[in-house]
């Protein structure tokens, strides 16, 4: 049986209170969560730290929320990027879909969809880790 390891997850959202239920569920599943309120903080953190999953809220200021995705993919190409998109950001989503988004949800976001994607990422990560041990 494969043991499920905790993931390092970065939440990039200007109002993390909107994601409180998701964060609680992720912590209950023993994942490590870092909450960043803006793109600059997230990019600085990810330059120094690895992440398995990055959740990006399209409502970010500064670099518009989804404009951070191609930068994330360059800094942490193995990280799975999950976007939470409002109606005003649909055209931005279309522009960055080829950047390698793992999953997206429209607001109000579907917490179960995001948890399912993270569970899938966790299993993928555990299988990859198990495969590297057998080499």
PDB file of C-alpha atoms in Angstrom:
ATOM      1  CA  UNK A   1       0.000   0.000   0.000  1.00  0.00           C
ATOM      2  CA  UNK A   2       1.311   3.443  -0.924  1.00  0.00           C
ATOM      3  CA  UNK A   3       1.539   5.913   1.971  1.00  0.00           C
ATOM      4  CA  UNK A   4       0.187   9.322   1.092  1.00  0.00           C
ATOM      5  CA  UNK A   5       2.704  12.033   1.898  1.00  0.00           C
ATOM      6  CA  UNK A   6       1.698  15.601   2.720  1.00  0.00           C
ATOM      7  CA  UNK A   7       2.038  18.163  -0.049  1.00  0.00           C
ATOM      8  CA  UNK A   8       3.511  21.652   0.101  1.00  0.00           C
ATOM      9  CA  UNK A   9       0.724  23.949  -1.070  1.00  0.00           C
ATOM     10  CA  UNK A  10       0.918  27.695  -1.692  1.00  0.00           C
ATOM     11  CA  UNK A  11      -2.337  29.669  -1.756  1.00  0.00           C
ATOM     12  CA  UNK A  12      -2.013  33.008  -3.544  1.00  0.00           C
ATOM     13  CA  UNK A  13      -5.128  35.067  -2.839  1.00  0.00           C
ATOM     14  CA  UNK A  14      -5.789  38.661  -1.768  1.00  0.00           C
ATOM     15  CA  UNK A  15      -8.489  37.470   0.665  1.00  0.00           C
ATOM     16  CA  UNK A  16      -7.558  34.112   2.134  1.00  0.00           C
ATOM     17  CA  UNK A  17     -10.750  34.188   4.237  1.00  0.00           C
ATOM     18  CA  UNK A  18     -12.627  33.118   1.090  1.00  0.00           C
ATOM     19  CA  UNK A  19     -10.537  29.942   1.132  1.00  0.00           C
ATOM     20  CA  UNK A  20     -10.800  29.247   4.888  1.00  0.00           C
ATOM     21  CA  UNK A  21     -12.816  26.034   4.459  1.00  0.00           C
ATOM     22  CA  UNK A  22     -10.397  24.740   1.827  1.00  0.00           C
ATOM     23  CA  UNK A  23      -7.366  25.566   3.982  1.00  0.00           C
ATOM     24  CA  UNK A  24      -8.965  23.834   6.984  1.00  0.00           C
ATOM     25  CA  UNK A  25      -9.636  20.700   4.904  1.00  0.00           C
ATOM     26  CA  UNK A  26      -6.090  20.686   3.513  1.00  0.00           C
ATOM     27  CA  UNK A  27      -4.535  21.085   6.964  1.00  0.00           C
ATOM     28  CA  UNK A  28      -6.774  18.300   8.286  1.00  0.00           C
ATOM     29  CA  UNK A  29      -5.274  16.094   5.550  1.00  0.00           C
ATOM     30  CA  UNK A  30      -1.791  17.018   6.903  1.00  0.00           C
ATOM     31  CA  UNK A  31      -0.768  19.188   3.953  1.00  0.00           C
ATOM     32  CA  UNK A  32       1.571  22.121   4.592  1.00  0.00           C
ATOM     33  CA  UNK A  33      -0.075  25.404   3.518  1.00  0.00           C
ATOM     34  CA  UNK A  34       1.523  28.796   2.928  1.00  0.00           C
ATOM     35  CA  UNK A  35      -0.809  31.722   2.328  1.00  0.00           C
ATOM     36  CA  UNK A  36       0.406  34.639   0.215  1.00  0.00           C
ATOM     37  CA  UNK A  37      -1.641  37.797  -0.304  1.00  0.00           C
ATOM     38  CA  UNK A  38      -0.011  39.035  -3.486  1.00  0.00           C
ATOM     39  CA  UNK A  39       2.023  37.971  -6.503  1.00  0.00           C
ATOM     40  CA  UNK A  40       5.299  39.508  -5.287  1.00  0.00           C
ATOM     41  CA  UNK A  41       5.247  37.586  -2.007  1.00  0.00           C
ATOM     42  CA  UNK A  42       4.347  34.364  -3.788  1.00  0.00           C
ATOM     43  CA  UNK A  43       7.095  34.695  -6.378  1.00  0.00           C
ATOM     44  CA  UNK A  44       9.703  35.582  -3.727  1.00  0.00           C
ATOM     45  CA  UNK A  45       8.627  32.599  -1.617  1.00  0.00           C
ATOM     46  CA  UNK A  46       8.690  30.198  -4.586  1.00  0.00           C
ATOM     47  CA  UNK A  47      12.148  31.341  -5.654  1.00  0.00           C
ATOM     48  CA  UNK A  48      13.426  30.018  -2.325  1.00  0.00           C
ATOM     49  CA  UNK A  49      10.971  27.194  -1.573  1.00  0.00           C
ATOM     50  CA  UNK A  50       9.518  24.272  -3.475  1.00  0.00           C
ATOM     51  CA  UNK A  51       5.783  23.636  -3.829  1.00  0.00           C
ATOM     52  CA  UNK A  52       3.789  20.678  -5.058  1.00  0.00           C
ATOM     53  CA  UNK A  53       0.630  22.718  -5.682  1.00  0.00           C
ATOM     54  CA  UNK A  54       0.030  26.447  -6.166  1.00  0.00           C
ATOM     55  CA  UNK A  55      -3.543  27.734  -5.962  1.00  0.00           C
ATOM     56  CA  UNK A  56      -3.973  31.124  -7.660  1.00  0.00           C
ATOM     57  CA  UNK A  57      -6.975  33.428  -7.230  1.00  0.00           C
ATOM     58  CA  UNK A  58      -7.531  35.520 -10.354  1.00  0.00           C
ATOM     59  CA  UNK A  59      -8.478  38.528  -8.152  1.00  0.00           C
ATOM     60  CA  UNK A  60      -4.820  39.264  -7.346  1.00  0.00           C
ATOM     61  CA  UNK A  61      -3.597  42.833  -7.704  1.00  0.00           C
ATOM     62  CA  UNK A  62      -0.283  43.974  -9.152  1.00  0.00           C
ATOM     63  CA  UNK A  63       0.533  41.361 -11.718  1.00  0.00           C
ATOM     64  CA  UNK A  64      -3.002  40.449 -12.635  1.00  0.00           C
ATOM     65  CA  UNK A  65      -3.860  37.159 -10.980  1.00  0.00           C
ATOM     66  CA  UNK A  66      -3.463  34.818 -13.897  1.00  0.00           C
ATOM     67  CA  UNK A  67      -0.427  36.598 -15.350  1.00  0.00           C
ATOM     68  CA  UNK A  68       1.545  34.983 -12.530  1.00  0.00           C
ATOM     69  CA  UNK A  69       0.927  31.475 -13.932  1.00  0.00           C
ATOM     70  CA  UNK A  70       3.595  31.519 -16.701  1.00  0.00           C
ATOM     71  CA  UNK A  71       6.102  32.872 -14.153  1.00  0.00           C
ATOM     72  CA  UNK A  72       5.189  30.126 -11.695  1.00  0.00           C
ATOM     73  CA  UNK A  73       5.670  27.524 -14.411  1.00  0.00           C
ATOM     74  CA  UNK A  74       9.186  28.872 -15.089  1.00  0.00           C
ATOM     75  CA  UNK A  75      10.166  29.048 -11.418  1.00  0.00           C
ATOM     76  CA  UNK A  76       8.569  25.748 -10.354  1.00  0.00           C
ATOM     77  CA  UNK A  77       7.854  23.680 -13.481  1.00  0.00           C
ATOM     78  CA  UNK A  78       6.848  20.571 -11.489  1.00  0.00           C
ATOM     79  CA  UNK A  79       4.281  22.412  -9.345  1.00  0.00           C
ATOM     80  CA  UNK A  80       0.667  21.784 -10.203  1.00  0.00           C
ATOM     81  CA  UNK A  81      -1.112  25.100 -10.699  1.00  0.00           C
ATOM     82  CA  UNK A  82      -4.780  25.376  -9.791  1.00  0.00           C
ATOM     83  CA  UNK A  83      -6.602  28.576 -10.743  1.00  0.00           C
ATOM     84  CA  UNK A  84      -9.764  30.012  -9.238  1.00  0.00           C
ATOM     85  CA  UNK A  85     -11.308  32.281 -11.841  1.00  0.00           C
ATOM     86  CA  UNK A  86     -14.034  34.916 -11.748  1.00  0.00           C
ATOM     87  CA  UNK A  87     -16.153  35.827 -14.778  1.00  0.00           C
ATOM     88  CA  UNK A  88     -13.990  38.860 -15.547  1.00  0.00           C
ATOM     89  CA  UNK A  89     -10.902  36.671 -15.924  1.00  0.00           C
ATOM     90  CA  UNK A  90     -12.233  34.104 -18.392  1.00  0.00           C
ATOM     91  CA  UNK A  91     -10.370  35.684 -21.320  1.00  0.00           C
ATOM     92  CA  UNK A  92      -7.184  35.677 -19.222  1.00  0.00           C
ATOM     93  CA  UNK A  93      -7.741  31.987 -18.499  1.00  0.00           C
ATOM     94  CA  UNK A  94      -8.010  31.242 -22.208  1.00  0.00           C
ATOM     95  CA  UNK A  95      -4.686  33.017 -22.814  1.00  0.00           C
ATOM     96  CA  UNK A  96      -2.779  30.982 -20.245  1.00  0.00           C
ATOM     97  CA  UNK A  97      -4.354  27.536 -20.589  1.00  0.00           C
ATOM     98  CA  UNK A  98      -1.362  26.351 -22.604  1.00  0.00           C
ATOM     99  CA  UNK A  99       0.924  27.345 -19.693  1.00  0.00           C
ATOM    100  CA  UNK A 100       0.108  24.115 -17.942  1.00  0.00           C
ATOM    101  CA  UNK A 101      -2.760  24.607 -15.538  1.00  0.00           C
ATOM    102  CA  UNK A 102      -3.481  21.406 -13.630  1.00  0.00           C
ATOM    103  CA  UNK A 103      -7.064  22.343 -12.736  1.00  0.00           C
ATOM    104  CA  UNK A 104      -9.331  25.384 -12.621  1.00  0.00           C
ATOM    105  CA  UNK A 105     -12.590  26.303 -10.940  1.00  0.00           C
ATOM    106  CA  UNK A 106     -14.905  29.227 -11.510  1.00  0.00           C
ATOM    107  CA  UNK A 107     -16.120  31.419  -8.638  1.00  0.00           C
ATOM    108  CA  UNK A 108     -17.804  30.701  -6.430  1.00  0.00           C
ATOM    109  CA  UNK A 109     -15.168  27.999  -6.464  1.00  0.00           C
ATOM    110  CA  UNK A 110     -15.961  24.331  -6.145  1.00  0.00           C
ATOM    111  CA  UNK A 111     -14.031  23.236  -3.051  1.00  0.00           C
ATOM    112  CA  UNK A 112     -14.654  19.555  -3.776  1.00  0.00           C
ATOM    113  CA  UNK A 113     -13.190  19.914  -7.288  1.00  0.00           C
ATOM    114  CA  UNK A 114     -10.037  21.522  -5.891  1.00  0.00           C
ATOM    115  CA  UNK A 115      -9.708  18.931  -3.111  1.00  0.00           C
ATOM    116  CA  UNK A 116     -10.132  16.167  -5.688  1.00  0.00           C
ATOM    117  CA  UNK A 117      -7.390  17.704  -7.867  1.00  0.00           C
ATOM    118  CA  UNK A 118      -5.069  17.965  -4.854  1.00  0.00           C
ATOM    119  CA  UNK A 119      -5.827  14.362  -3.908  1.00  0.00           C
ATOM    120  CA  UNK A 120      -4.944  13.325  -7.473  1.00  0.00           C
ATOM    121  CA  UNK A 121      -1.725  15.388  -7.272  1.00  0.00           C
ATOM    122  CA  UNK A 122      -0.893  13.727  -3.957  1.00  0.00           C
ATOM    123  CA  UNK A 123      -1.327  10.256  -5.438  1.00  0.00           C
ATOM    124  CA  UNK A 124       0.744  11.225  -8.489  1.00  0.00           C
ATOM    125  CA  UNK A 125       3.500  12.553  -6.221  1.00  0.00           C
ATOM    126  CA  UNK A 126       3.452   9.413  -4.071  1.00  0.00           C
ATOM    127  CA  UNK A 127       3.646   7.170  -7.136  1.00  0.00           C
ATOM    128  CA  UNK A 128       6.558   9.210  -8.483  1.00  0.00           C
ATOM    129  CA  UNK A 129       8.352   8.966  -5.126  1.00  0.00           C
ATOM    130  CA  UNK A 130       7.704   5.233  -4.940  1.00  0.00           C
ATOM    131  CA  UNK A 131       9.001   4.765  -8.502  1.00  0.00           C
ATOM    132  CA  UNK A 132      12.232   6.612  -7.755  1.00  0.00           C
ATOM    133  CA  UNK A 133      12.864   4.347  -4.742  1.00  0.00           C
ATOM    134  CA  UNK A 134      12.626   1.267  -6.958  1.00  0.00           C
ATOM    135  CA  UNK A 135      15.230   2.467  -9.455  1.00  0.00           C
TER     136      UNK A 135
END
